[in-house]
Amino acid sequence: MSELIEAQKARLYRTTIGFWVYLMTDCLLFASLFATYAVLRTATAGGPGAADIFELPLALTETIILLVSSFTCGLMLLGLQAKNRRQVIVAMALTYALGVAFLAIEIGEFAKFVAEGHSWQQSAFLSAFFTLVGTHGLHILFGLLWLVVMLVVVVRRGLTPKVTRQLTIFGLFWHFLDLVWIFIFTVVYLLGVAS
Amino acid sequence: MFGRLGFDALPHDPVTIGGVVGGGLAVLGVVAAMTYFKKWGWLWRNWLTSLDPKKIGIMYIAVAVIMLLRGLADAAMLRAQQAIFATSASSPISPDLFQQVFSAHGTIMIFFVAMGVIFGLINLILPLQIGARDVAFPLLNSISFWLFVAGMVLINVSLALGEFSAAGWLAYPPLSGLEYSPGTGIDYWIWSLQIAGVGSLLSGVNFLVTIFTMRRKGMTLMKMPIFVWSVLGSMLLVAFAFPILTATLAMLSLDRTLGMHFFTSDLGGNPMMYVNLIWAWGHPEVYILILPAFGIFSEIVATYSRKKLFGYKSMVWAILAITVLSFTVWLHHFFTMGAGANVNAFFGIMTMIIAIPTGVKVFNWIFTMYKGKVSFKTPMLWFMGFAVTFTIGGVTGVLMAVPGIDYQMHNSLFLVAHFHNMIIGGVLFGVFAGITYWWPKFAGFRLHEGLGKAAFWCWLFGFWFAFIPLYILGFMGAVRRLDSYDPSLGWQGLFIVAGLGVMLILLGVFFQVVQVAYSIWKRKELAVGSDPWDGRTLEWATSTPVAEYNFAHLDAVQDRDAFWAAKQSKTKASTKFTDIALPKNTGTGAYVGAAAFVIGFAVIWHIWWLALLALLVLVGIVIASTLREDEDTEMIITAAEVAATEKRLRGAGA
Ligand code: HEM
Ligand SMILES: [Cu+2]
């Protein structure tokens, strides 16, 4: 029995380290997109620039929603440690709802830009904007999908060793996306509107 | 319904049709033979679904060897064109085809030959050398392999359906943009590399974690075999550089499919940014390939000199220095593109600095041989050939690191000669040495020496005949990617010599094929035990062939050359065994690869419904695999079975 626990521990350790390494590679992916955005920020080709189209209140709302979802995600991890299944489920559901809200706002923003004629085809600046922010959005979407699958597992099977591992790294993932968003908020929206 | 796919996608020109028919017949022949001998089930159960890194490694190498043959065929076509048809009015190889061929040659050789053999050898050797039973994430390993295969199939399908990129192996925009390359060629290039690249990235993560967490007890970092160190450096580079490639390819593809303007020449796009990004990946990439080759040579030189590797610590520092520095030199690939004198000077100096740790390694190998009892087996010959060839290639590289000189050499055949010097003399010679060296560990018999030596000499002389003329031609002003030139320039003689060199290389390849076939035939006579070269590191401590679980016991190691030390102290293995858990076979990797292939293919041809469908299938496969609990993915080999296996593989005595 103790051997089994040892093996579980080793697995958790490997999975966590592996996920950290993966996050580092994802970080570099975003770094490439950020660098591109920085270069193309002013390449508006006669179209609108950052200051013309971004609305800070909206971006701030998104930021707050994501921050709160990081908090609920933290609650989930605490529940996991306490092996409190109900807390885990509730926190997962809350995180999910907040994630959906965030995505909805983002999609709304994108749709508005497109409707106003400022799609990704208009200028290099807009291509870079849609790609950078959209890549983050895709990550969120992926995270939500992942969350649903795990929610089903937790509800039906309880906190199995595997889902425990997965939830642990999901926590890392979600905080990471929060962090990336803070950068997006600062570099794209704040500095953009200030420029 | 089928996007841009229609009957006009089928090949028109006779050379391509010949290639497709030849390749198609070969595939058909294999399929027919497999069906006739009823081997599909066996293949699926024992190989395709296996999560055993030893088997995955062998599959990587098998794929890479087939791709090497394709890459060589492409190279022979290029050479034939330049030696024979370049000065005449008509040629069977049209200018457009010529461009596709050099693009395919470069792409295939780097991504599907060099990367393939390197990942293959890492899979085979790394877990054994760190005394582990597996890699950190066995399923992920299989997925990586299948993504590699998916990319490989995609690039070869381009021969039969549509076209391949005509924009060189790095597809610079704006040439690779929609405006100048509206066809499917660039898209094939993008998706083939994107899919294989993600596979490589996942492998990088996997092997890093394997090295960090799976080492045998007692094996501190400074006790790791030097091959492991070199893989560590290489995989760090994979983890840092491949995300840049992923992002860059994604942006190029967004330009092409969604009409974005990252790299277009209008609406604010910036083609130079692509060049920067692609080389920020591309330069580390060459070190991703060469570092493991260095590691292989380190093992070989120590073993065949029967000495400890000279300067272990300096080797480690050299690897780490190269790892870090390789991110600081990318601009040397485009000195001529107007970055300005100071920037050029910085990158020129950095490039020269990176040559220093490389030089340290060469000296260390030589000092390892010094006063050793050197036995000149084939791998040692590859090493000697490498040491000379690679050093000369290094010198020509440092020459081009001087921006002023590079203005003259840039994009000339001098450059082509330089990088082949490094990549053939370094990477290929390294993996040939490695395969010969480790072959008996997995096969139970060694490769025939005489034939191996014949292959070596053909490759060595073939290489020099094929590429020295290119150095000279470069000086004379011949640029790369040239399919015709004026006869009055007097270049043809040198091109003919280069063509003869390629024939010599092909003869070397022929000897290698014969060597393998003959050795399999004579395997009884060539049979060897588990430690044929009197090895030093842990892979030689396993039985031959290596048991599924690699090691029955996981005793702590004390020494850097752990197996050597164990042999000296004559420690006896205990005969008490315990249960061993290993991952079960699964088809998940193959399904993921298939889905990725369909996604790539569908996007290339703009068959959007199919792409979406395949994406959903992919998500489904991944979810299904997430839902499997640990008990369902593992099998237990009982202590009694282990005991029986050990007895069978090691004989009654051990
Ligand atoms: C083994 C014999 C080989 C021969 C005879 C050969 C020959 C050639 C030739 C003739 C070219 C075109 C040069 C030109 O631009 O005029 C070329 C390009 C190239 N080769 Fe090789 N090659 C060989 C092996 C390799 C290997 C092993 C690799 C890499 C692992 C490689 C990578 C490349 C690359 C990246 C290019 C540049 C393609 C481009 O211009 O976009 N080659 N090679
Ligand atoms: Cu370089």
PDB file of C-alpha atoms and ligand atoms in Angstrom, chain B residues 68 71-72 74-79 82 98-99 101-111 113-115 167-171 289 412-413 416 419-420 423-424 427-428 459 463 466-467 470 479-483 495 498 501-502 505 509, ligand 1:
ATOM      1  CA  LEU B  68      16.927  10.075 -45.768  1.00  0.00           C
ATOM      2  CA  GLY B  71      16.128  13.503 -49.243  1.00  0.00           C
ATOM      3  CA  LEU B  72      19.072  11.939 -51.020  1.00  0.00           C
ATOM      4  CA  ASP B  74      16.084  15.065 -54.059  1.00  0.00           C
ATOM      5  CA  ALA B  75      19.729  16.024 -53.596  1.00  0.00           C
ATOM      6  CA  ALA B  76      20.751  13.822 -56.512  1.00  0.00           C
ATOM      7  CA  MET B  77      18.197  15.600 -58.697  1.00  0.00           C
ATOM      8  CA  LEU B  78      19.525  18.999 -57.691  1.00  0.00           C
ATOM      9  CA  ARG B  79      23.053  17.914 -58.416  1.00  0.00           C
ATOM     10  CA  GLN B  82      23.389  21.713 -61.847  1.00  0.00           C
ATOM     11  CA  PHE B  98      13.734  22.610 -59.077  1.00  0.00           C
ATOM     12  CA  GLN B  99      12.568  25.095 -56.464  1.00  0.00           C
ATOM     13  CA  VAL B 101      12.931  20.010 -54.824  1.00  0.00           C
ATOM     14  CA  PHE B 102      15.449  22.109 -52.930  1.00  0.00           C
ATOM     15  CA  SER B 103      12.733  23.262 -50.558  1.00  0.00           C
ATOM     16  CA  ALA B 104      11.605  19.691 -49.956  1.00  0.00           C
ATOM     17  CA  HIS B 105      15.179  18.459 -49.615  1.00  0.00           C
ATOM     18  CA  GLY B 106      16.068  20.997 -46.954  1.00  0.00           C
ATOM     19  CA  THR B 107      12.813  20.640 -45.036  1.00  0.00           C
ATOM     20  CA  ILE B 108      12.810  16.849 -45.072  1.00  0.00           C
ATOM     21  CA  MET B 109      16.470  16.531 -44.157  1.00  0.00           C
ATOM     22  CA  ILE B 110      16.195  18.832 -41.167  1.00  0.00           C
ATOM     23  CA  PHE B 111      12.771  17.917 -39.781  1.00  0.00           C
ATOM     24  CA  VAL B 113      15.791  12.955 -41.032  1.00  0.00           C
ATOM     25  CA  ALA B 114      17.985  14.796 -38.558  1.00  0.00           C
ATOM     26  CA  MET B 115      15.283  15.420 -35.936  1.00  0.00           C
ATOM     27  CA  ALA B 167      10.165  29.161 -51.239  1.00  0.00           C
ATOM     28  CA  GLY B 168      13.137  27.342 -49.722  1.00  0.00           C
ATOM     29  CA  TRP B 169      13.321  25.503 -46.445  1.00  0.00           C
ATOM     30  CA  LEU B 170      12.487  28.609 -44.408  1.00  0.00           C
ATOM     31  CA  ALA B 171       9.823  30.144 -46.658  1.00  0.00           C
ATOM     32  CA  LEU B 289      20.747  18.660 -33.702  1.00  0.00           C
ATOM     33  CA  SER B 412      26.403  31.684 -52.090  1.00  0.00           C
ATOM     34  CA  LEU B 413      27.328  28.048 -52.537  1.00  0.00           C
ATOM     35  CA  VAL B 416      25.702  25.736 -48.691  1.00  0.00           C
ATOM     36  CA  PHE B 419      26.252  24.084 -43.414  1.00  0.00           C
ATOM     37  CA  HIS B 420      26.435  20.700 -45.089  1.00  0.00           C
ATOM     38  CA  ILE B 423      25.292  18.854 -40.691  1.00  0.00           C
ATOM     39  CA  ILE B 424      26.700  15.890 -42.601  1.00  0.00           C
ATOM     40  CA  VAL B 427      25.002  15.306 -37.183  1.00  0.00           C
ATOM     41  CA  LEU B 428      24.918  12.511 -39.754  1.00  0.00           C
ATOM     42  CA  TRP B 459      30.793   8.934 -47.207  1.00  0.00           C
ATOM     43  CA  PHE B 463      31.358  14.345 -48.870  1.00  0.00           C
ATOM     44  CA  ALA B 466      30.595  16.812 -53.248  1.00  0.00           C
ATOM     45  CA  PHE B 467      31.215  19.914 -51.206  1.00  0.00           C
ATOM     46  CA  LEU B 470      30.914  24.253 -53.729  1.00  0.00           C
ATOM     47  CA  VAL B 479      24.782  31.671 -55.642  1.00  0.00           C
ATOM     48  CA  ARG B 480      22.634  29.013 -54.023  1.00  0.00           C
ATOM     49  CA  ARG B 481      19.363  27.710 -55.464  1.00  0.00           C
ATOM     50  CA  LEU B 482      20.701  28.130 -58.986  1.00  0.00           C
ATOM     51  CA  ASP B 483      19.148  26.004 -61.715  1.00  0.00           C
ATOM     52  CA  PHE B 495      29.560  20.980 -60.607  1.00  0.00           C
ATOM     53  CA  ALA B 498      30.336  17.666 -57.025  1.00  0.00           C
ATOM     54  CA  GLY B 501      30.879  13.133 -55.051  1.00  0.00           C
ATOM     55  CA  VAL B 502      27.183  12.561 -54.552  1.00  0.00           C
ATOM     56  CA  ILE B 505      27.907   9.184 -51.103  1.00  0.00           C
ATOM     57  CA  VAL B 509      24.532   4.532 -48.486  1.00  0.00           C
TER      58      VAL B 509
HETATM   59  C1  HEM C   1      23.920  13.670 -48.019  1.00  0.00           C
HETATM   60  C2  HEM C   1      24.086  14.352 -49.071  1.00  0.00           C
HETATM   61  C3  HEM C   1      23.498  15.704 -49.344  1.00  0.00           C
HETATM   62  C4  HEM C   1      23.626  16.317 -50.537  1.00  0.00           C
HETATM   63  C5  HEM C   1      24.341  15.774 -51.744  1.00  0.00           C
HETATM   64  C6  HEM C   1      22.940  17.561 -50.462  1.00  0.00           C
HETATM   65  C7  HEM C   1      22.825  18.465 -51.505  1.00  0.00           C
HETATM   66  C8  HEM C   1      22.171  19.666 -51.466  1.00  0.00           C
HETATM   67  C9  HEM C   1      22.016  20.562 -52.555  1.00  0.00           C
HETATM   68  C10 HEM C   1      22.525  20.326 -53.952  1.00  0.00           C
HETATM   69  C11 HEM C   1      21.323  21.646 -52.114  1.00  0.00           C
HETATM   70  C12 HEM C   1      20.919  22.866 -52.907  1.00  0.00           C
HETATM   71  C13 HEM C   1      22.019  23.855 -52.872  1.00  0.00           C
HETATM   72  C14 HEM C   1      21.648  25.067 -53.614  1.00  0.00           C
HETATM   73  O1  HEM C   1      20.944  25.925 -53.058  1.00  0.00           O
HETATM   74  O2  HEM C   1      22.081  25.207 -54.763  1.00  0.00           O
HETATM   75  C15 HEM C   1      21.047  21.442 -50.731  1.00  0.00           C
HETATM   76  C16 HEM C   1      20.372  22.330 -49.920  1.00  0.00           C
HETATM   77  C17 HEM C   1      20.081  22.090 -48.597  1.00  0.00           C
HETATM   78  N1  HEM C   1      20.393  20.963 -47.868  1.00  0.00           N
HETATM   79 FE1  HEM C   1      21.379  19.350 -48.543  1.00  0.00          FE
HETATM   80  N2  HEM C   1      22.414  17.718 -49.213  1.00  0.00           N
HETATM   81  C18 HEM C   1      22.734  16.600 -48.487  1.00  0.00           C
HETATM   82  C19 HEM C   1      22.399  16.356 -47.161  1.00  0.00           C
HETATM   83  C20 HEM C   1      21.725  17.234 -46.352  1.00  0.00           C
HETATM   84  C21 HEM C   1      21.414  17.001 -44.970  1.00  0.00           C
HETATM   85  C22 HEM C   1      21.779  15.750 -44.192  1.00  0.00           C
HETATM   86  C23 HEM C   1      20.748  18.093 -44.535  1.00  0.00           C
HETATM   87  C24 HEM C   1      20.181  18.393 -43.172  1.00  0.00           C
HETATM   88  C25 HEM C   1      20.023  17.568 -42.188  1.00  0.00           C
HETATM   89  C26 HEM C   1      20.637  19.018 -45.626  1.00  0.00           C
HETATM   90  C27 HEM C   1      20.020  20.255 -45.552  1.00  0.00           C
HETATM   91  C28 HEM C   1      19.909  21.124 -46.585  1.00  0.00           C
HETATM   92  C29 HEM C   1      19.263  22.409 -46.501  1.00  0.00           C
HETATM   93  C30 HEM C   1      18.585  22.993 -45.263  1.00  0.00           C
HETATM   94  C31 HEM C   1      19.358  23.008 -47.755  1.00  0.00           C
HETATM   95  C32 HEM C   1      18.844  24.379 -48.155  1.00  0.00           C
HETATM   96  C33 HEM C   1      17.592  24.270 -48.919  1.00  0.00           C
HETATM   97  C34 HEM C   1      17.202  25.626 -49.381  1.00  0.00           C
HETATM   98  O3  HEM C   1      17.954  26.250 -50.119  1.00  0.00           O
HETATM   99  O4  HEM C   1      16.129  26.076 -48.960  1.00  0.00           O
HETATM  100  N3  HEM C   1      21.239  18.468 -46.719  1.00  0.00           N
HETATM  101  N4  HEM C   1      21.569  20.209 -50.351  1.00  0.00           N
END
